[in-house]
Coordinates of C-alpha atoms in Angstrom, one line a residue:
X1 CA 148.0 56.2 90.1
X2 CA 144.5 56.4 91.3
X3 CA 142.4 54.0 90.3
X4 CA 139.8 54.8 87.9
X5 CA 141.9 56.3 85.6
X6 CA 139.2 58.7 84.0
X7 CA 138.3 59.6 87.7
X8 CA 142.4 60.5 88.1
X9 CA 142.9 62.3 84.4
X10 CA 139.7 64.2 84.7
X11 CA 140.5 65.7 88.3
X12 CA 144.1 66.5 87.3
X13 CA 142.4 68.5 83.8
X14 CA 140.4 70.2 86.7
X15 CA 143.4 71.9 88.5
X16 CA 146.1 71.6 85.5
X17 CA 147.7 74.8 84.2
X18 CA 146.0 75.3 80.8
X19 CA 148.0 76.8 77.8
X20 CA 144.7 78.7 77.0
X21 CA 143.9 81.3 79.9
X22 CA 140.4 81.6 78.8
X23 CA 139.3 78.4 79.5
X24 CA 140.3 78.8 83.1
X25 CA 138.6 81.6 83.1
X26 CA 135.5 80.3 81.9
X27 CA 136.0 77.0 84.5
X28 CA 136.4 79.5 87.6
X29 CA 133.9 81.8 86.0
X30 CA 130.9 78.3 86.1
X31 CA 132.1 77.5 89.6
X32 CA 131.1 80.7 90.6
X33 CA 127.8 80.9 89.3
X34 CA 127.1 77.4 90.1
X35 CA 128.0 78.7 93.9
X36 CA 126.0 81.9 93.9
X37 CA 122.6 80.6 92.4
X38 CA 123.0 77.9 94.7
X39 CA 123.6 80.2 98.0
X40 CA 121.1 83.0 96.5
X41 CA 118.7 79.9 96.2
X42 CA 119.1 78.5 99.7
X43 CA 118.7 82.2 101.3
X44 CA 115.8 83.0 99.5
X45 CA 113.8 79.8 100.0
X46 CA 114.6 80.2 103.7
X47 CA 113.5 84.0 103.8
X48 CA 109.8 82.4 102.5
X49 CA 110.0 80.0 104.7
X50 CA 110.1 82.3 107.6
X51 CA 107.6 84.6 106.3
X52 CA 105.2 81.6 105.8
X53 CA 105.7 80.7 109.6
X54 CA 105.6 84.3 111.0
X55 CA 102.4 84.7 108.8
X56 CA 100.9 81.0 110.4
X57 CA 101.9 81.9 113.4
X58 CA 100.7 85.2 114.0
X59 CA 96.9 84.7 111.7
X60 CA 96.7 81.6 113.8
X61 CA 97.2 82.4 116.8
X62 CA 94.1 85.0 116.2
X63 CA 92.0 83.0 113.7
X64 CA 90.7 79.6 115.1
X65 CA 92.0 76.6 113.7
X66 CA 88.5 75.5 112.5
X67 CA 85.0 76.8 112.6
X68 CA 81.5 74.4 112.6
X69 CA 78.6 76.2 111.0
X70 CA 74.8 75.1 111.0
X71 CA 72.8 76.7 108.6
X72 CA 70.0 77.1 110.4
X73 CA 71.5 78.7 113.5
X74 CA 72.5 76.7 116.9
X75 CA 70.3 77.7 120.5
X76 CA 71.8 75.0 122.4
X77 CA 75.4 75.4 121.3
X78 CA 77.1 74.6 124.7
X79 CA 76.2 71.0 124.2
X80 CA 77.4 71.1 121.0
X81 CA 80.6 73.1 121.9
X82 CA 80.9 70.1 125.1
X83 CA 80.7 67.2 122.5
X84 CA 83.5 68.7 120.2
X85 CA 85.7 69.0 122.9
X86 CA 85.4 65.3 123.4
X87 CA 86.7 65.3 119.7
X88 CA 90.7 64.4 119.4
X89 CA 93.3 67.2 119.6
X90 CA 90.5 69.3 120.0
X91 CA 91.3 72.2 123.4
X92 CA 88.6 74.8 123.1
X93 CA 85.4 75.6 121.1
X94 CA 84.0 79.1 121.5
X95 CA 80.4 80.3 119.8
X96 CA 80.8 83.0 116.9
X97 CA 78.4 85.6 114.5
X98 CA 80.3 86.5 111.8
X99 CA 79.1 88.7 108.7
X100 CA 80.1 91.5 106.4
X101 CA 80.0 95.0 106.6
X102 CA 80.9 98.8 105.4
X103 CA 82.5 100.5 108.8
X104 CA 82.8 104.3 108.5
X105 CA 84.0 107.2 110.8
X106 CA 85.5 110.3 109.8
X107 CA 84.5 110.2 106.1
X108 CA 86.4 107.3 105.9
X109 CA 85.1 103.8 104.9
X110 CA 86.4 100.3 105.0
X111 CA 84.5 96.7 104.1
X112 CA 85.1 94.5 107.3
X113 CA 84.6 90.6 108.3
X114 CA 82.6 91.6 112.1
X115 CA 82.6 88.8 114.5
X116 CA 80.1 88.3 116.9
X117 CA 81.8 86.4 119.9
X118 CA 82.1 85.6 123.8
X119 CA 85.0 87.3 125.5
X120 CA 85.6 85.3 128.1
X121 CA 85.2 82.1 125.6
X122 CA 87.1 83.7 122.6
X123 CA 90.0 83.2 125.0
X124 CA 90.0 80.0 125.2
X125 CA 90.4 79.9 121.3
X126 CA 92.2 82.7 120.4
X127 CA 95.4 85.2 121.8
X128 CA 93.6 88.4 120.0
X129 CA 93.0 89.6 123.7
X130 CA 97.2 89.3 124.2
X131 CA 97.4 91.8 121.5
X132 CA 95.8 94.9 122.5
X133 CA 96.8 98.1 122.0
X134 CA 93.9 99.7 123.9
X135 CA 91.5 99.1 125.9
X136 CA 90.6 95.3 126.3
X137 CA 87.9 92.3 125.7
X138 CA 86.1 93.2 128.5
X139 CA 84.3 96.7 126.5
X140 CA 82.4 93.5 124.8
X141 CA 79.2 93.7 126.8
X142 CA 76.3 92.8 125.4
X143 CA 73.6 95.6 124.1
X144 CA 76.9 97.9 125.2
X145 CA 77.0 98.0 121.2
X146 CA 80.6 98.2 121.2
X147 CA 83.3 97.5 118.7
X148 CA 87.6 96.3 118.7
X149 CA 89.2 97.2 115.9
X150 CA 92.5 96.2 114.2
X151 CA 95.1 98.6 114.5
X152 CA 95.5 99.7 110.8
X153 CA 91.4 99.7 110.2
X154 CA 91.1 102.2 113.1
X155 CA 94.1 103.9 111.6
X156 CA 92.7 104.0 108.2
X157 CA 89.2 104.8 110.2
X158 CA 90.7 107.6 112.1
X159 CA 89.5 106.9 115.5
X160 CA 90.7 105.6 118.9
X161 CA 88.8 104.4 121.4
X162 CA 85.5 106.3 122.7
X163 CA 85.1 107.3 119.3
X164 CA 82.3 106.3 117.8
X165 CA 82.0 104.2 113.7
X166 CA 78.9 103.6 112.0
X167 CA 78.7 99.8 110.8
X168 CA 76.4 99.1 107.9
X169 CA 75.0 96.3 106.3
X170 CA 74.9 94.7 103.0
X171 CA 70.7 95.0 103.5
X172 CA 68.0 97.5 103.2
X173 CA 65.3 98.5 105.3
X174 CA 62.0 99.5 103.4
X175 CA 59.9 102.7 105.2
X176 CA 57.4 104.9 104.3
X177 CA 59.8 107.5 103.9
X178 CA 61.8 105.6 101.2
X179 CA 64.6 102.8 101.4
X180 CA 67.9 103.0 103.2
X181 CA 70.6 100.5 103.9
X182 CA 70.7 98.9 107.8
X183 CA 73.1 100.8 109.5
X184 CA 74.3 100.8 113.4
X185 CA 76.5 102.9 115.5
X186 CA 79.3 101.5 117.4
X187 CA 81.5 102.8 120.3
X188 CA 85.5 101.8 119.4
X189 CA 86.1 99.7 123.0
X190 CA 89.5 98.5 121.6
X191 CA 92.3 98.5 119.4
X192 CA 94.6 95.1 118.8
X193 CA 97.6 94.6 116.8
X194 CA 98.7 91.3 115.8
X195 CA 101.1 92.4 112.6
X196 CA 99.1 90.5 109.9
X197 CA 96.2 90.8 108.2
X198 CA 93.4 90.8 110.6
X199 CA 94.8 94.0 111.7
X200 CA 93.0 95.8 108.4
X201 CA 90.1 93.9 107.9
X202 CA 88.6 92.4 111.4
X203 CA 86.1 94.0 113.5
X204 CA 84.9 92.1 117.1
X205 CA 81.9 92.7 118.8
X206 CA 79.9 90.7 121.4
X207 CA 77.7 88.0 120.6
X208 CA 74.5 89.4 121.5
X209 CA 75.2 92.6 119.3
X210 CA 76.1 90.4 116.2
X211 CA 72.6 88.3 116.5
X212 CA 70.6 91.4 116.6
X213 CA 72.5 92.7 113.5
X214 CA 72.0 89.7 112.0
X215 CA 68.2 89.1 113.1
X216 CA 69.2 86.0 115.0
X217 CA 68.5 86.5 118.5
X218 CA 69.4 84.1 120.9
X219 CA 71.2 81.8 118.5
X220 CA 75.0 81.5 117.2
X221 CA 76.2 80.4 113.7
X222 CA 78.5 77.9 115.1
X223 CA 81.8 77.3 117.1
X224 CA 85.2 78.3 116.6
X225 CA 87.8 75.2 117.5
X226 CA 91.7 75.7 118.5
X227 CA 93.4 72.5 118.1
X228 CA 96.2 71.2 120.4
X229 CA 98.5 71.8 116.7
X230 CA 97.4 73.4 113.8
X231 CA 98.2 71.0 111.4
X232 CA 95.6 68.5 112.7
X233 CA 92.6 70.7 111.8
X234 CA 93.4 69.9 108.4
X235 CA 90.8 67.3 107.0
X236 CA 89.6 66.9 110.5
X237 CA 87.2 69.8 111.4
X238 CA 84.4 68.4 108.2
X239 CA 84.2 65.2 110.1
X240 CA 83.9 66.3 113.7
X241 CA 81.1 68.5 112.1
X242 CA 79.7 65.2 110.2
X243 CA 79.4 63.8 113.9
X244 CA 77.3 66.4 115.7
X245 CA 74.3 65.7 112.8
X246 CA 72.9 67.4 109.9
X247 CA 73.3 70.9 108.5
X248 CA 76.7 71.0 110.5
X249 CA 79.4 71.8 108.0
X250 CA 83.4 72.2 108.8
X251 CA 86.3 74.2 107.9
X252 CA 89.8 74.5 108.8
X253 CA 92.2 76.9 108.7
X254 CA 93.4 76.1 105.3
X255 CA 90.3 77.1 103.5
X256 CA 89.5 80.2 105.7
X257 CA 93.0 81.4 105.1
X258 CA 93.9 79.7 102.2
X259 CA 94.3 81.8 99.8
X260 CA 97.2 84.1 101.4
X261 CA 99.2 81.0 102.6
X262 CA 98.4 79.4 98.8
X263 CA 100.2 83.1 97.4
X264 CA 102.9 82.7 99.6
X265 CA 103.5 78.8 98.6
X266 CA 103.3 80.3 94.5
X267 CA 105.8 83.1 95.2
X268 CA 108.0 80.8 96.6
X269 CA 107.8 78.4 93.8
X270 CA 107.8 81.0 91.3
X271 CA 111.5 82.9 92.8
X272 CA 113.0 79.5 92.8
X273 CA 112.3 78.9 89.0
X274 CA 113.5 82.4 88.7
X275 CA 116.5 81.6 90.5
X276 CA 117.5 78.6 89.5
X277 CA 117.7 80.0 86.1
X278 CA 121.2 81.7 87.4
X279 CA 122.5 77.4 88.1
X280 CA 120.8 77.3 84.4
X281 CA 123.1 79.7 83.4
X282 CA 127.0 78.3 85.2
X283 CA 125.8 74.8 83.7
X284 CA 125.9 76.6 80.1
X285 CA 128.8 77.8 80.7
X286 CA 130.5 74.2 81.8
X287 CA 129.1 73.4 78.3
X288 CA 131.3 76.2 76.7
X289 CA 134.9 75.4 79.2
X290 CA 134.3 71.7 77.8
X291 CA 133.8 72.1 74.2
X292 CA 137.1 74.8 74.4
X293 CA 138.7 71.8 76.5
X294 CA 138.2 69.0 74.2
X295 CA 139.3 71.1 71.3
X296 CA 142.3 71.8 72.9
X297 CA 143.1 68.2 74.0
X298 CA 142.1 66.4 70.8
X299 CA 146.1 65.5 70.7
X300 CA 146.1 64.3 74.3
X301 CA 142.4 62.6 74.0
X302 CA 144.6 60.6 70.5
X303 CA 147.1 59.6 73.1
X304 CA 144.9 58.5 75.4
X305 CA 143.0 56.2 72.9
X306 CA 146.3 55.2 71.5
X307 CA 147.2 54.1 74.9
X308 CA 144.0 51.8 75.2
X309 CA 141.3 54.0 76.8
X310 CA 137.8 52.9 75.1
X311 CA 135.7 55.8 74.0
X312 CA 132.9 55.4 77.1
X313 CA 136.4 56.2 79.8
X314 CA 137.5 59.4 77.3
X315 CA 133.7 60.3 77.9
X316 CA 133.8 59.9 81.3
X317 CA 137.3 61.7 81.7
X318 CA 135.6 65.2 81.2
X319 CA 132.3 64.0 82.5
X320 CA 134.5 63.6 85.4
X321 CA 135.9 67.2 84.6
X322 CA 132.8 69.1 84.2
X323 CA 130.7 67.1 87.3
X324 CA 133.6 68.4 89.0
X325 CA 133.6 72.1 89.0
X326 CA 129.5 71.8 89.3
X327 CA 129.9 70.0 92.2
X328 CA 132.3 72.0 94.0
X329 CA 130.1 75.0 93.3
X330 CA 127.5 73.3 94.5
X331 CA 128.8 72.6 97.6
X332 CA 130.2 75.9 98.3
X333 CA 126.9 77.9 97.5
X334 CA 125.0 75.3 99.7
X335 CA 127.8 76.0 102.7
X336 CA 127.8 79.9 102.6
X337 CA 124.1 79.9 101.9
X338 CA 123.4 77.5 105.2
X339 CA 125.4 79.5 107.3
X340 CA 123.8 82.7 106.1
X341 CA 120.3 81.4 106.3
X342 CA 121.2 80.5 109.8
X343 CA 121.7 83.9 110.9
X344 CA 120.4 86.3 108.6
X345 CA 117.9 87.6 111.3
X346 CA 120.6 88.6 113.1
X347 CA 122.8 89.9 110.7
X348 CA 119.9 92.1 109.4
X349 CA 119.3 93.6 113.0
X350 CA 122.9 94.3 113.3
X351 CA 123.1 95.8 109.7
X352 CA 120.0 98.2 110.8
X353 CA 121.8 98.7 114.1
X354 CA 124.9 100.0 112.8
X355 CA 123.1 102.1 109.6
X356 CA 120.3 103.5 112.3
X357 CA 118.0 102.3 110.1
X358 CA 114.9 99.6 109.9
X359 CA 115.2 98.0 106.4
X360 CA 111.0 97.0 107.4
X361 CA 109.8 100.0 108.4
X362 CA 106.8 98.4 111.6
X363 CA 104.2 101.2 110.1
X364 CA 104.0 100.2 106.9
X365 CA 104.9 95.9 106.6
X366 CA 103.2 93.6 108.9
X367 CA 106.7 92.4 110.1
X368 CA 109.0 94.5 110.6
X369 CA 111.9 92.1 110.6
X370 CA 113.7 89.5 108.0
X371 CA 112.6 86.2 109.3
X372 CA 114.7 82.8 108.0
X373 CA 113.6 79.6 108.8
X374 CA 116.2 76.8 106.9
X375 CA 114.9 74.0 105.8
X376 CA 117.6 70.6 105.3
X377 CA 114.8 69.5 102.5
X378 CA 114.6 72.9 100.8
X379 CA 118.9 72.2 100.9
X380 CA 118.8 68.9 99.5
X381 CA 116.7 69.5 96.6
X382 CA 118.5 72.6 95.7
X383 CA 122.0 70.8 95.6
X384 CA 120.9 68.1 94.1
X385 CA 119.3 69.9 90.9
X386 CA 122.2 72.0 90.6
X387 CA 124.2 68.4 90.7
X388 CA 121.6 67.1 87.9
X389 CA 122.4 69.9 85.9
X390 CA 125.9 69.7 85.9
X391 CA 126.1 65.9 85.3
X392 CA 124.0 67.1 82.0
X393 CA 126.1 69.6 81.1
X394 CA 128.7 67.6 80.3
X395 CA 126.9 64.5 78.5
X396 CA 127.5 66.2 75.1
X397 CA 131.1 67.7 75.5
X398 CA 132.5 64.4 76.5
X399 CA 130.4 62.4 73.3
X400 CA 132.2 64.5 71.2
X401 CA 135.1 64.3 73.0
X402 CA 135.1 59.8 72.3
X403 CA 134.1 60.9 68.9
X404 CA 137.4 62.0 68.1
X405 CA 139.5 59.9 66.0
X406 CA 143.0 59.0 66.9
X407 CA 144.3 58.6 63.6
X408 CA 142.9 61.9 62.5
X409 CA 143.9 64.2 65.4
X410 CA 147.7 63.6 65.1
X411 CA 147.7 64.1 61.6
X412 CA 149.4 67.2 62.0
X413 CA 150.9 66.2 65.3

C-alpha cells in the first residue's frame, strides 16, 4: 500500500466507481471548469500581453523615449543636445516645437498635437520617416509651410498630398476689423502610417514653421531623447534634465503615453478578475462533489476511524480528493492554454486564410492581427491561484467529513 494512507484512499475515491452517478458527474463536471478557466485565463492574458507590446513597440518606435523641456525656450540647444548624449543609454537627442491645434480641410476638423522638428535629426530619434505612405521627410523645409499627416487624420481630413489644411491656434489675434483666431495654411507634404495612435492625432512640421506659429523664433522647446532600451528612460530622463541646469524638466515615455499603456494594464487586470471568476465557479462545485461524497461514505469514513485513522488523516483523505481533481484541471487548462498561446497568431491567420476573411479588419483596428505574447509568470500565477482555490475548496467538506461519529454512522449499518 502506498504510504500515506490518506494520500492512497483519497486518490483511489478519485478514480473509484461510485454507486451514485451524479457525483461523478459533478467530479468530471469541476475538472472541467477548473481546466477551461484556467486555459481561457492563460490565452487571454497572453492576447494583452501582445497587444501591450505591439502598442510599445509601434508608439515607440515613433514617440521618443523622453523629452527635456525649458520653459523659457533653448537658442543654443546643440550643446545641450551634445551633453545629453554624454548621458548613459542615451543614442540620439533631436530639437522639437510641439503645441496644439484645430486642422481643417474639406469642412472637416480635427484637434491635433503639431510638432515642430528637424528631419534629418528626427531620424536619429524616431522610425516615423520608415512609415510613409506618401511623400517623405524631406517636404519639411523650413518657411516651405508644410505639413505630414497621420494616415487616418488625413483620412478623416480628406486630403492627400498637395492638398492644402488650414491649422489654427488655440489664440486670437486682435484687429481693427474685429477679433479672429490665429490661423495658418499648410500644404499636406506627407502621409505616415504606423498602425497606432499617432496615426489620428499627430501632425509634423519643420522646426522653423512651428517657432513662428508659436512666436519663438530662433529657439526650440527642448530635445527629444531615444534610449539604447526603452525601459531605461524610466526615472532617468528628470535627472539627465536636473544636470543640464535650471528650468530644465524631464519626461519619459511613461508619462507622455501613460495613460493608453495604464488602460491597457486595467483591462488586463480587470478580464482576469472576470475570468477567474469561471476557476471561482469549478472550486464551488468541488465543494458540492465533496459534501455528496462524504454523505455517501459516512459508513466507510466509520470504518476507517474504527480502523485507527485520527480525524486530521479522514480530513486529509478528501482534502487529498478534492486537491486532486483541482489540480489535474489545473494542469490541463495550463497545458492546452500554453500551447495555444504559443501559436494563436498563427492559427488565427490560418483560420482567416481558410474562411477568406480578416477577423481585424486593417481599416478600421490599428492591428490588424491577434498578437500573443506568453508570459511563464502570467502561467505561474494563474495555476497557482487556481491550486489555492482548490486546496480551499475542500477545507470544509473534509471537517465535516472527521466530524462524523463512528458510533453513530453504523447505527443502521
Amino acid at each position: 500500500m502506498i504510504k500515506p494512507v490518506p494520500l492512497y484512499i483519497g486518490l483511489r475515491y478519485v478514480a473509484a466507481r461510485r454507486r451514485q452517478q451524479f457525483i461523478s458527474f459533478i467530479n468530471g463536471f469541476s475538472l472541467l471548469g477548473m481546466a477551461l478557466g484556467v486555459f481561457a485565463l492563460i490565452v487571454v492574458t497572453s492576447v494583452m500581453n501582445g497587444f501591450d507590446r505591439e502598442l510599445k513597440t509601434r508608439i515607440l518606435s515613433v514617440v521618443p523615449h523622453g523629452f527635456v523641456e525649458n520653459k523659457e525656450g533653448l537658442e543654443d540647444w546643440a550643446a545641450a543636445a551634445e551633453s545629453l548624449r554624454q548621458q548613459p543609454h542615451v543614442l540620439a537627442a533631436s530639437p522639437f516645437v510641439r503645441g496644439f491645434a484645430l486642422l481643417g480641410a474639406n469642412n472637416q476638423s480635427h484637434g491635433v498635437e503639431f510638432q515642430g522638428v528637424d528631419p534629418q535629426a528626427l531620424r536619429d530619434v524616431s522610425s516615423v520617416g520608415e512609415h510613409m505612405l506618401m511623400g517623405s521627410l524631406d517636404g519639411l523645409q523650413s518657411r516651405s509651410y508644410n505639413i505630414v499627416l497621420g494616415r487616418i487624420l488625413a483620412r478623416q481630413l480628406g486630403v492627400i498630398p498637395g492638398d492644402s489644411v488650414i491649422l489654427t491656434l488655440p489664440e486670437v489675434t486682435i484687429t481693427p476689423a474685429g477679433i479672429f483666431p490665429r490661423t495658418k495654411r499648410f500644404t499636406v507634404a506627407g502621409i505616415f502610417s504606423v498602425g497606432a495612435q499617432v496615426d489620428q492625432n499627430m501632425a509634423l512640421m519643420h522646426l522653423d514653421d512651428a517657432a513662428r506659429l508659436l512666436r519663438m523664433p530662433g529657439k526650440v522647446q527642448g530635445l527629444q531623447l531615444k534610449f539604447d532600451d526603452m525601459n531605461n528612460a524610466l526615472g532617468a530622463v528628470e535627472g539627465y534634465a536636473s544636470a543640464l541646469g535650471e528650468g530644465f524638466t524631464g519626461e519619459d515615455w511613461s508619462r507622455s503615453q501613460g495613460s493608453l499603456f495604464q488602460a491597457v494594464k486595467m483591462e488586463k487586470t480587470v478580464v482576469t478578475l472576470m475570468l477567474m471568476i469561471i476557476v471561482a465557479v469549478a472550486a464551488f462545485n468541488i465543494v458540492s462533489a465533496l459534501v455528496l461524497m462524504v454523505a455517501d461514505k459516512r459508513s466507510d469514513i466509520a470504518v476507517l476511524r474504527t480502523l485507527g485513522l485520527t480525524s486530521r488523516q479522514i480530513m486529509a483523505v478528501f482534502v487529498v480528493q478534492g486537491s486532486a481533481i483541482g489540480i489535474l484541471g489545473a494542469v490541463i487548462g495550463g497545458l492546452l492554454g500554453t500551447l495555444i498561446a504559443l501559436n494563436l497568431t498563427d492559427l488565427v491567420s490560418w483560420i482567416e486564410q481558410v474562411v477568406g476573411a480578416k477577423i481585424f479588419d486593417p481599416r478600421v483596428f490599428f492591428v490588424s492581427f491577434l498578437p500573443s505574447e506568453f508570459r511563464a509568470a502570467d502561467a505561474v500565477l494563474v495555476l497557482s491561484a487556481a491550486i489555492i482555490m482548490s486546496l480551499l475548496a475542500t477545507l470544509f467538506p473534509a471537517w465535516r467529513a472527521a466530524q462524523i461519529a463512528p458510533a453513530e454512522a453504523l447505527r443502521y449499518e
